[in-house]
């Protein structure tokens, strides 16, 4: 081995020793390196490298979000990106496109296949050749209908020893749950009744990473995805990966060490590839997945959706400011992944410790009056607690605590103007690009509340709606395209550019961004209420020798002591570079 290979082997072995102290980690390290085809390392990944800039924006979509009768759904998605999103999107997160049995893809039955209803690996490779591709590594569990689990029940064959079982008499009182279904499911196997661990549902059976064969299988899967063009790995439900009776089974040290191990292997295989951790948990726990810039490259900014929603429906931004000021700047080599809508609901756990139970209850009541639903999780005392709100973002922002009003579209766009300007990489859910509304028929068809924000479009129907100026879909889509086109060219919107929260009262949410080279400053100012707001420009301390422009309107600020009147949900991006 050369020195680079020695360094890699040492690093991998060190990770493994922390997780598997009783195993022959020398041999296991060699096997993992071989599975990743890293026997001859040519270079080491440089630390603290930002694999992104202000032009990066990721669209989040199911592979079959849009349909056309003459092509696969993935090719229809590819066509939509080319025909409707030219210059807007350079990255795409395609939600699980594998064969599955439930949860719209997150109960994977075959990690090595593309489900026929979506398309083929050739479609995936065509998309990845032109767009940065994020794919889900559904690493915590798999489908009860998978061949692995069938082999488990037969007690023989590949995968028969991949699943986590537990004695029902064990102390599981501290286990943190995201669902209300029983944690253990009694399954008849060739060896008798086995109680399998099911964090999410009885169709989603948890994998047992105490068995290094499971780790080897997923390293093999990662190598396969890299070969197919996947560049960003979304580690789904990663916080639940390692389990120990008597603990919370959440964010355990072994879980963090395995993330560090996967990052090492992925970076050596492809230096610009990234890991993003999906951890729908309180903010402090979520931030721990950055490690010391040696775990996730990106973490989802899970507190942003509920706090921004609360801000816009109350017309007060105090909680949002408080949270923003508590968020440390991401180190170089790491970044926040900002989103305000997704295929799931609006998570409530990330608002814990910020919003009171009463404020959460009021938010839930309002969202239910706007047509939303609530999903629950089980507590250790046997009670249930709200876990997420299921509603389309467009319908969630149709009004305020006073009820629906005429400002829904502006409120919706204000939310995106804030998100697009924040420190981090923005992710926009495809349904938000054109303001999709609650899909009650899909909820009725699937029986799952999350389906309310997973509408399936026919391509011709969507194109007609986007082309018709009379539809809100057209107005939202055109406004979003303009916003994104402006954002893309601003150095101060680099994901790691400086950010400071401004104190402009409860009605105006403001923050300052400065480019890494310090040449550009942008003051992002947002009236988050349904009433006009006064803004005294002198409070911003704008440098008088610079010329200042609002990037959104193109207007120049003539008088830096002027008092501006921001209309309801109006935003300004005041920049000294235009």
PDB file of C-alpha atoms in Angstrom, residues 308 311-312 315 317 320 413-419 421-422 502 504-511 523-529 533 535 552 566-573:
ATOM      1  CA  UNK A 308     -41.733  30.689   9.348  1.00  0.00           C
ATOM      2  CA  UNK A 311     -44.407  34.045  11.784  1.00  0.00           C
ATOM      3  CA  UNK A 312     -46.543  34.614   8.711  1.00  0.00           C
ATOM      4  CA  UNK A 315     -47.625  38.694  11.789  1.00  0.00           C
ATOM      5  CA  UNK A 317     -41.304  37.497  13.844  1.00  0.00           C
ATOM      6  CA  UNK A 320     -38.016  33.439  14.093  1.00  0.00           C
ATOM      7  CA  UNK A 413     -44.118  34.377  -2.098  1.00  0.00           C
ATOM      8  CA  UNK A 414     -42.861  36.256   0.961  1.00  0.00           C
ATOM      9  CA  UNK A 415     -42.096  32.893   2.576  1.00  0.00           C
ATOM     10  CA  UNK A 416     -39.982  31.919  -0.421  1.00  0.00           C
ATOM     11  CA  UNK A 417     -38.233  35.300  -0.608  1.00  0.00           C
ATOM     12  CA  UNK A 418     -37.123  34.763   2.984  1.00  0.00           C
ATOM     13  CA  UNK A 419     -36.022  31.173   2.396  1.00  0.00           C
ATOM     14  CA  UNK A 421     -32.133  34.723   0.935  1.00  0.00           C
ATOM     15  CA  UNK A 422     -31.105  32.790   4.049  1.00  0.00           C
ATOM     16  CA  UNK A 502     -31.533  42.670  12.196  1.00  0.00           C
ATOM     17  CA  UNK A 504     -36.478  46.092  13.178  1.00  0.00           C
ATOM     18  CA  UNK A 505     -39.466  45.312  15.392  1.00  0.00           C
ATOM     19  CA  UNK A 506     -41.903  42.422  15.280  1.00  0.00           C
ATOM     20  CA  UNK A 507     -43.497  43.321  11.947  1.00  0.00           C
ATOM     21  CA  UNK A 508     -40.387  43.487   9.758  1.00  0.00           C
ATOM     22  CA  UNK A 509     -38.147  40.434   9.583  1.00  0.00           C
ATOM     23  CA  UNK A 510     -34.724  41.484   8.379  1.00  0.00           C
ATOM     24  CA  UNK A 511     -31.242  40.074   8.025  1.00  0.00           C
ATOM     25  CA  UNK A 523     -30.222  43.739   3.380  1.00  0.00           C
ATOM     26  CA  UNK A 524     -33.183  41.362   3.199  1.00  0.00           C
ATOM     27  CA  UNK A 525     -36.274  43.115   4.574  1.00  0.00           C
ATOM     28  CA  UNK A 526     -39.692  41.513   4.791  1.00  0.00           C
ATOM     29  CA  UNK A 527     -43.026  42.788   6.052  1.00  0.00           C
ATOM     30  CA  UNK A 528     -44.412  39.557   7.502  1.00  0.00           C
ATOM     31  CA  UNK A 529     -47.833  41.014   8.313  1.00  0.00           C
ATOM     32  CA  UNK A 533     -45.096  48.595   7.898  1.00  0.00           C
ATOM     33  CA  UNK A 535     -39.107  51.176   7.773  1.00  0.00           C
ATOM     34  CA  UNK A 552     -36.441  42.774  -6.590  1.00  0.00           C
ATOM     35  CA  UNK A 566     -43.622  48.215   3.062  1.00  0.00           C
ATOM     36  CA  UNK A 567     -46.917  46.898   1.806  1.00  0.00           C
ATOM     37  CA  UNK A 568     -48.296  43.653   3.290  1.00  0.00           C
ATOM     38  CA  UNK A 569     -45.775  40.846   2.648  1.00  0.00           C
ATOM     39  CA  UNK A 570     -43.552  43.082   0.535  1.00  0.00           C
ATOM     40  CA  UNK A 571     -39.836  42.277   0.516  1.00  0.00           C
ATOM     41  CA  UNK A 572     -36.746  44.299  -0.366  1.00  0.00           C
ATOM     42  CA  UNK A 573     -33.305  42.935  -1.225  1.00  0.00           C
TER      43      UNK A 573
END
